[in-house]
Coordinates of C-alpha atoms in Angstrom, one line a residue:
X29 CA 0.0 0.0 0.0
X30 CA 2.8 2.4 0.8
X31 CA 4.5 1.7 -2.5
X32 CA 1.2 2.3 -4.3
X33 CA 0.7 5.7 -2.6
X34 CA 4.3 6.7 -3.5
X35 CA 3.6 5.8 -7.1
X36 CA 0.4 7.8 -7.1
X37 CA 2.2 10.9 -5.7
X38 CA 5.0 10.5 -8.3
X39 CA 2.4 10.3 -11.1
X40 CA 0.5 13.3 -9.9
X41 CA 3.7 15.3 -9.4
X42 CA 4.8 14.5 -13.0
X43 CA 1.4 15.5 -14.4
X44 CA 1.6 18.8 -12.5
X45 CA 5.1 19.5 -14.0
X46 CA 3.9 18.7 -17.5
X47 CA 0.9 20.9 -17.2
X48 CA 2.3 23.9 -15.4
X49 CA 6.0 24.2 -16.2
X50 CA 5.6 25.8 -19.7
X51 CA 3.4 28.6 -18.5
X52 CA 5.8 29.4 -15.6
X53 CA 8.2 30.7 -18.2
X54 CA 6.0 33.8 -18.4
X55 CA 8.2 36.8 -17.4
X56 CA 11.5 35.0 -17.8
X57 CA 14.0 36.0 -20.4
X58 CA 14.5 33.5 -23.2
X59 CA 17.6 31.4 -22.8
X60 CA 19.3 32.9 -25.8
X61 CA 18.7 36.4 -24.4
X62 CA 20.5 35.7 -21.1
X63 CA 24.0 37.2 -21.0
X64 CA 26.8 36.5 -18.5
X65 CA 28.2 39.6 -16.8
X66 CA 26.9 42.0 -19.5
X67 CA 28.4 45.5 -19.2
X68 CA 26.2 48.5 -18.6
X69 CA 25.7 51.3 -21.1
X70 CA 28.8 53.1 -19.9
X71 CA 31.2 50.3 -19.6
X72 CA 30.3 48.6 -22.8
X73 CA 31.6 51.3 -25.2
X74 CA 34.8 51.5 -23.1
X75 CA 35.4 47.8 -23.5
X76 CA 34.7 47.9 -27.2
X77 CA 37.2 50.8 -27.7
X78 CA 39.8 49.0 -25.6
X79 CA 39.5 45.9 -27.8
X80 CA 40.4 48.2 -30.7
X81 CA 43.4 49.6 -28.8
X82 CA 41.8 52.9 -27.8
X83 CA 42.1 53.7 -24.0
X84 CA 40.3 57.1 -24.4
X85 CA 36.7 56.0 -23.4
X86 CA 38.0 54.0 -20.5
X87 CA 40.0 57.0 -19.3
X88 CA 37.0 59.3 -19.7
X89 CA 34.8 56.9 -17.8
X90 CA 37.0 56.5 -14.8
X91 CA 37.8 60.2 -14.7
X92 CA 34.1 60.8 -14.5
X93 CA 33.6 58.4 -11.6
X94 CA 36.5 60.0 -9.7
X95 CA 35.4 63.5 -10.2
X96 CA 31.8 62.7 -9.2
X97 CA 32.9 60.5 -6.3
X98 CA 30.9 57.6 -7.8
X99 CA 32.9 55.1 -5.9
X100 CA 30.7 52.1 -6.3
X101 CA 30.6 52.5 -10.1
X102 CA 34.3 53.2 -10.1
X103 CA 35.1 49.9 -8.3
X104 CA 33.0 47.9 -10.7
X105 CA 34.5 49.5 -13.8
X106 CA 38.1 49.2 -12.6
X107 CA 37.5 45.5 -11.9
X108 CA 36.0 44.8 -15.3
X109 CA 38.6 46.8 -17.2
X110 CA 41.5 45.0 -15.4
X111 CA 39.9 41.7 -16.1
X112 CA 39.7 42.7 -19.8
X113 CA 43.4 43.8 -19.7
X114 CA 44.4 40.4 -18.2
X115 CA 44.6 38.9 -21.7
X116 CA 44.4 42.0 -23.9
X117 CA 46.5 44.7 -22.3
X118 CA 47.9 46.7 -25.2
X119 CA 45.4 49.5 -24.6
X120 CA 46.4 49.8 -21.0
X121 CA 50.1 49.8 -21.9
X122 CA 49.4 52.6 -24.3
X123 CA 47.5 54.6 -21.7
X124 CA 50.3 54.3 -19.2
X125 CA 52.8 55.3 -21.8
X126 CA 50.8 58.4 -22.6
X127 CA 49.9 59.3 -19.0
X128 CA 52.2 57.5 -16.6
X129 CA 50.8 59.4 -13.6
X130 CA 47.2 59.2 -14.4
X131 CA 45.4 58.1 -11.2
X132 CA 42.9 56.0 -13.1
X133 CA 45.5 54.2 -15.2
X134 CA 47.5 53.5 -12.1
X135 CA 44.5 52.1 -10.4
X136 CA 43.7 49.7 -13.3
X137 CA 47.4 48.7 -13.4
X138 CA 47.4 47.9 -9.6
X139 CA 44.1 45.9 -10.0
X140 CA 45.6 44.0 -12.9
X141 CA 48.8 43.3 -11.0
X142 CA 46.9 42.0 -7.9
X143 CA 44.7 39.8 -10.1
X144 CA 47.8 38.2 -11.8
X145 CA 49.6 37.7 -8.6
X146 CA 46.5 36.1 -7.0
X147 CA 46.5 33.5 -9.8
X148 CA 50.2 32.7 -9.3
X149 CA 51.2 29.5 -7.4
X150 CA 53.5 31.8 -5.4
X151 CA 50.6 34.0 -4.5
X152 CA 51.7 35.6 -1.2
X153 CA 55.2 36.3 -2.6
X154 CA 53.9 37.8 -5.8
X155 CA 51.4 39.9 -4.0
X156 CA 54.1 41.4 -1.7
X157 CA 55.9 42.5 -4.9
X158 CA 52.9 44.5 -6.2
X159 CA 52.3 46.3 -2.9
X160 CA 54.0 49.5 -4.2
X161 CA 51.6 49.7 -7.1
X162 CA 48.6 49.8 -4.7
X163 CA 50.4 52.5 -2.7
X164 CA 51.0 54.5 -5.9
X165 CA 47.3 54.3 -6.8
X166 CA 46.2 55.4 -3.3
X167 CA 48.6 58.4 -3.4
X168 CA 47.5 59.5 -6.8
X169 CA 43.8 59.7 -5.7
X170 CA 43.7 60.4 -1.9
X171 CA 39.9 60.6 -1.7
X172 CA 39.3 57.3 -3.5
X173 CA 38.4 54.2 -1.4
X174 CA 38.9 51.8 -4.3
X175 CA 42.7 51.5 -3.8
X176 CA 42.0 50.7 -0.2
X177 CA 39.5 47.9 -1.2
X178 CA 42.4 46.6 -3.3
X179 CA 44.7 46.9 -0.3
X180 CA 42.2 44.9 1.8
X181 CA 42.2 42.1 -0.8
X182 CA 46.0 42.3 -1.0
X183 CA 46.2 42.0 2.8
X184 CA 44.1 38.8 2.8
X185 CA 46.3 37.2 0.2
X186 CA 49.5 38.1 2.1
X187 CA 48.3 36.7 5.4
X188 CA 48.1 40.1 7.1
X189 CA 47.3 40.1 10.8
X190 CA 44.0 41.3 12.2
X191 CA 45.7 44.4 13.5
X192 CA 47.2 45.2 10.1
X193 CA 43.9 44.5 8.4
X194 CA 42.0 46.8 10.8
X195 CA 44.4 49.6 10.0
X196 CA 43.6 49.3 6.3
X197 CA 39.9 49.0 7.0
X198 CA 40.0 52.3 9.0
X199 CA 41.5 54.0 6.0
X200 CA 39.0 52.5 3.6
X201 CA 35.8 53.5 5.6
X202 CA 37.3 56.9 6.3
X203 CA 37.0 57.6 2.6
X204 CA 33.6 55.9 2.1
X205 CA 31.9 54.5 5.2
X206 CA 29.4 52.4 3.2
X207 CA 31.5 51.3 0.3
X208 CA 30.2 47.9 -0.8
X209 CA 33.5 46.5 -2.2
X210 CA 35.4 47.3 0.9
X211 CA 32.7 45.6 3.0
X212 CA 32.9 42.5 0.7
X213 CA 36.7 42.4 1.2
X214 CA 36.3 42.5 4.9
X215 CA 33.6 39.8 4.8
X216 CA 36.0 37.6 2.9
X217 CA 38.8 38.1 5.4
X218 CA 36.5 37.1 8.2
X219 CA 35.1 34.0 6.5
X220 CA 35.8 30.5 7.7
X221 CA 37.9 29.8 4.6
X222 CA 40.3 32.6 5.5
X223 CA 40.9 34.1 9.0
X224 CA 37.6 34.0 10.7
X225 CA 34.6 31.8 11.2
X226 CA 31.0 31.5 10.1
X227 CA 29.9 33.2 13.2
X228 CA 32.3 36.2 12.8
X229 CA 31.3 36.4 9.2
X230 CA 27.6 36.6 10.0
X231 CA 28.1 39.0 12.9
X232 CA 30.0 41.5 10.7
X233 CA 27.5 41.2 7.9
X234 CA 24.4 41.7 10.0
X235 CA 25.9 44.7 11.8
X236 CA 26.9 46.3 8.5
X237 CA 23.5 45.7 7.0
X238 CA 21.8 47.3 10.0
X239 CA 24.0 50.5 9.5
X240 CA 23.6 50.5 5.7
X241 CA 21.9 53.3 3.8
X242 CA 18.5 52.6 2.3
X243 CA 18.9 50.6 -0.9
X244 CA 22.6 50.0 -0.3
X245 CA 23.9 46.6 -1.5
X246 CA 25.6 46.4 1.9
X247 CA 22.3 45.1 3.0
X248 CA 23.0 42.0 1.0
X249 CA 26.1 41.1 3.1
X250 CA 24.2 38.7 5.3
X251 CA 23.1 36.6 2.3
X252 CA 26.8 36.5 1.3
X253 CA 27.6 35.1 4.7
X254 CA 24.7 32.6 4.3
X255 CA 26.1 31.5 0.9
X256 CA 29.5 30.9 2.5
X257 CA 27.9 28.7 5.2
X258 CA 25.8 26.7 2.7
X259 CA 28.7 26.2 0.4
X260 CA 31.1 24.8 3.0
X261 CA 29.0 23.5 5.9
X262 CA 25.8 21.8 7.1
X263 CA 23.9 24.6 9.0
X264 CA 22.5 23.9 12.4
X265 CA 18.9 24.8 13.2
X266 CA 20.0 28.2 14.6
X267 CA 22.1 28.9 11.5
X268 CA 19.2 27.9 9.2
X269 CA 17.1 30.6 10.9
X270 CA 19.9 33.1 10.4
X271 CA 20.2 32.1 6.7
X272 CA 16.4 32.6 6.2
X273 CA 16.6 36.0 7.8
X274 CA 19.4 37.0 5.5
X275 CA 17.4 35.8 2.5
X276 CA 14.4 37.8 3.7
X277 CA 16.5 40.9 4.0
X278 CA 17.9 40.4 0.5
X279 CA 14.4 39.9 -0.9
X280 CA 13.4 43.3 0.6
X281 CA 16.5 44.9 -0.9
X282 CA 15.8 43.4 -4.4
X283 CA 12.3 44.7 -4.3
X284 CA 13.7 48.3 -4.2
X285 CA 15.1 47.9 -7.7
X286 CA 13.3 47.5 -11.0
X287 CA 13.2 44.2 -12.8
X288 CA 16.0 43.7 -15.3
X289 CA 18.2 46.3 -13.5
X290 CA 21.8 45.3 -13.9
X291 CA 23.0 47.1 -10.7
X292 CA 21.6 44.5 -8.2
X293 CA 22.1 41.5 -10.7
X294 CA 24.9 39.8 -8.7
X295 CA 23.0 40.2 -5.5
X296 CA 19.9 38.7 -7.1
X297 CA 21.9 35.8 -8.5
X298 CA 23.4 35.1 -5.1
X299 CA 19.9 35.4 -3.5
X300 CA 18.5 32.8 -5.9
X301 CA 21.3 30.4 -5.0
X302 CA 20.4 30.7 -1.3
X303 CA 16.7 30.4 -1.9
X304 CA 17.2 27.2 -3.9
X305 CA 19.4 25.8 -1.2
X306 CA 16.7 26.5 1.3
X307 CA 14.0 25.0 -1.1
X308 CA 12.1 28.3 -1.3
X309 CA 11.1 27.6 -4.9
X310 CA 8.4 30.3 -5.5
X311 CA 10.6 33.1 -4.1
X312 CA 13.5 31.8 -6.2
X313 CA 11.4 31.9 -9.4
X314 CA 10.3 35.5 -8.6
X315 CA 14.0 36.5 -8.3
X316 CA 14.8 34.8 -11.7
X317 CA 12.0 37.0 -13.2
X318 CA 13.6 40.1 -11.6
X319 CA 17.0 39.1 -12.8
X320 CA 15.8 39.0 -16.4
X321 CA 18.8 38.6 -18.8
X322 CA 21.5 39.5 -16.3
X323 CA 23.2 36.3 -15.2
X324 CA 26.4 36.9 -13.3
X325 CA 29.5 34.6 -12.9
X326 CA 29.3 34.7 -9.1
X327 CA 28.0 32.6 -7.5
X328 CA 27.6 30.0 -10.2
X329 CA 31.3 29.8 -10.9
X330 CA 31.7 28.4 -7.4
X331 CA 30.0 25.3 -8.7
X332 CA 31.1 24.9 -12.3
X333 CA 33.3 26.2 -15.1
X334 CA 30.1 27.0 -17.0
X335 CA 28.3 29.6 -14.8
X336 CA 25.8 30.6 -17.6
X337 CA 24.9 27.0 -18.1
X338 CA 24.5 26.5 -14.4
X339 CA 22.3 29.6 -14.2
X340 CA 20.0 28.3 -16.9
X341 CA 19.9 24.8 -15.4
X342 CA 19.0 26.2 -12.0
X343 CA 16.2 28.4 -13.5
X344 CA 14.7 25.4 -15.3
X345 CA 14.9 23.3 -12.1
X346 CA 13.1 26.0 -10.1
X347 CA 10.2 26.1 -12.6
X348 CA 9.8 22.3 -12.4
X349 CA 9.8 22.4 -8.6
X350 CA 7.2 25.1 -8.5
X351 CA 5.1 23.3 -11.1
X352 CA 5.2 20.1 -9.2
X353 CA 3.4 21.7 -6.2
X354 CA 0.6 23.3 -8.2
X355 CA -2.9 21.6 -8.4
X356 CA -3.7 19.9 -11.7
X357 CA -6.8 22.1 -12.2
X358 CA -8.2 25.2 -10.4
X359 CA -11.2 24.6 -8.2
X360 CA -14.3 26.7 -8.3
X361 CA -14.9 29.3 -5.5
X362 CA -16.5 27.8 -2.4
X363 CA -20.2 28.9 -1.8
X364 CA -19.0 31.2 0.9
X365 CA -17.1 33.2 -1.6
X366 CA -13.7 32.1 -0.2
X367 CA -11.3 30.9 -2.8
X368 CA -10.6 27.2 -3.2
X369 CA -7.1 26.0 -4.2
X370 CA -4.5 28.7 -4.6
X371 CA -4.3 30.1 -8.1
X372 CA -1.0 31.9 -8.2
X373 CA 1.8 29.5 -7.6
X374 CA -0.3 26.7 -6.2
X375 CA -0.6 24.9 -2.9
X376 CA 2.7 24.6 -1.1
X377 CA 4.5 27.0 -3.3
X378 CA 3.7 30.3 -1.7
X379 CA 6.3 32.5 0.1
X380 CA 8.6 30.1 1.9
X381 CA 7.8 27.1 -0.3
X382 CA 5.4 25.2 1.9
X383 CA 5.4 21.5 1.4
X384 CA 2.6 19.0 1.4
X385 CA 2.1 19.4 5.2
X386 CA 1.8 23.2 4.9
X387 CA 5.1 24.0 6.7
X388 CA 7.9 25.6 4.9
X389 CA 10.4 23.1 3.6
X390 CA 13.7 24.9 4.0
X391 CA 16.2 22.1 4.4
X392 CA 19.6 22.7 2.9
X393 CA 19.9 22.0 -0.8
X394 CA 22.4 19.9 -2.6
X395 CA 24.8 22.7 -3.6
X396 CA 28.4 22.3 -2.7
X397 CA 31.3 24.4 -4.1
X398 CA 34.5 23.2 -5.8
X399 CA 37.4 22.5 -3.5
X400 CA 39.4 25.6 -2.6
X401 CA 36.8 28.0 -3.8
X402 CA 36.3 31.1 -1.7
X403 CA 32.6 31.2 -0.8
X404 CA 32.2 34.9 -0.2
X405 CA 32.3 36.2 -3.7
X406 CA 34.0 39.5 -4.4
X407 CA 37.0 40.2 -6.4
X408 CA 39.3 37.2 -5.9
X409 CA 38.7 33.6 -5.0

């Protein structure tokens, strides 16, 4: 009898998936329209020009961010330009030859040097060699917090003591107290993979989120701490509550941005990962709709060398999970006027992903990262 009931449940679940999965694609970008780490409208032209050997648009873009103190944009653009120069650096060499003291060129040069050193088997030694480049970038633009974010990453890779790291952190927040990149760098330093613990990582993230400005991505730090824990450990019951609270905070942050907005795309991708791991299928599907075509390498590159493929596979999997909980057909309203079966995402698939018994099913998912992968995201693994 037990085997018969299990077969019946499996057959019904399959029928639900077949019936509902196709229409759950409404509001999702087509697979072919999804792009990985697509640049925004300002960075895109600079990258195209750099590919042609012209550093002018990149120089203009970074000068604008420096003059306007747009430190968050500046950090993103410097990171992407340095990543581009990793394999195609002629344009950067030409820029440095034409303007060897340009603070923006010096910053990209330092970012690139740290990136290359980080990938070296002799990481710590190579990083110590490039320290003067970070100092030069910081001296060239005294108000800029981005060289200090770079210094924090550099300190992590060179095994800096807590005292040394705190001194750099003080310099960073003095220039921009809510700078997201600097906070991510500190979160990585405090992670269990590096020099802290899951508890320290969460404590820092939650305090920073409480102090964050409205709409600041710093409010997503707890979900980064949650990701680190899910990737490299089996959360206790208390930790699971903390993870769910972090996801709730990130959902509230995501709601403050428009759908298809590239600015919170990485946070939304990270949030989806955590929601899937907690089996909160309906909420994960809603975040996929908000993400639109903006897949990001992180966090999917912690699982595979094909982050775009992993993103699309996860999105399809979430649709199937939501469809499997929806009733085969809608019921007519009860005589009292109260609705019958739920009609939006179906029984058991509301906020929190309730299971057949009505209670949220938020057990940890199957995700585990690759060996040696830093779980906190940010600029360097």
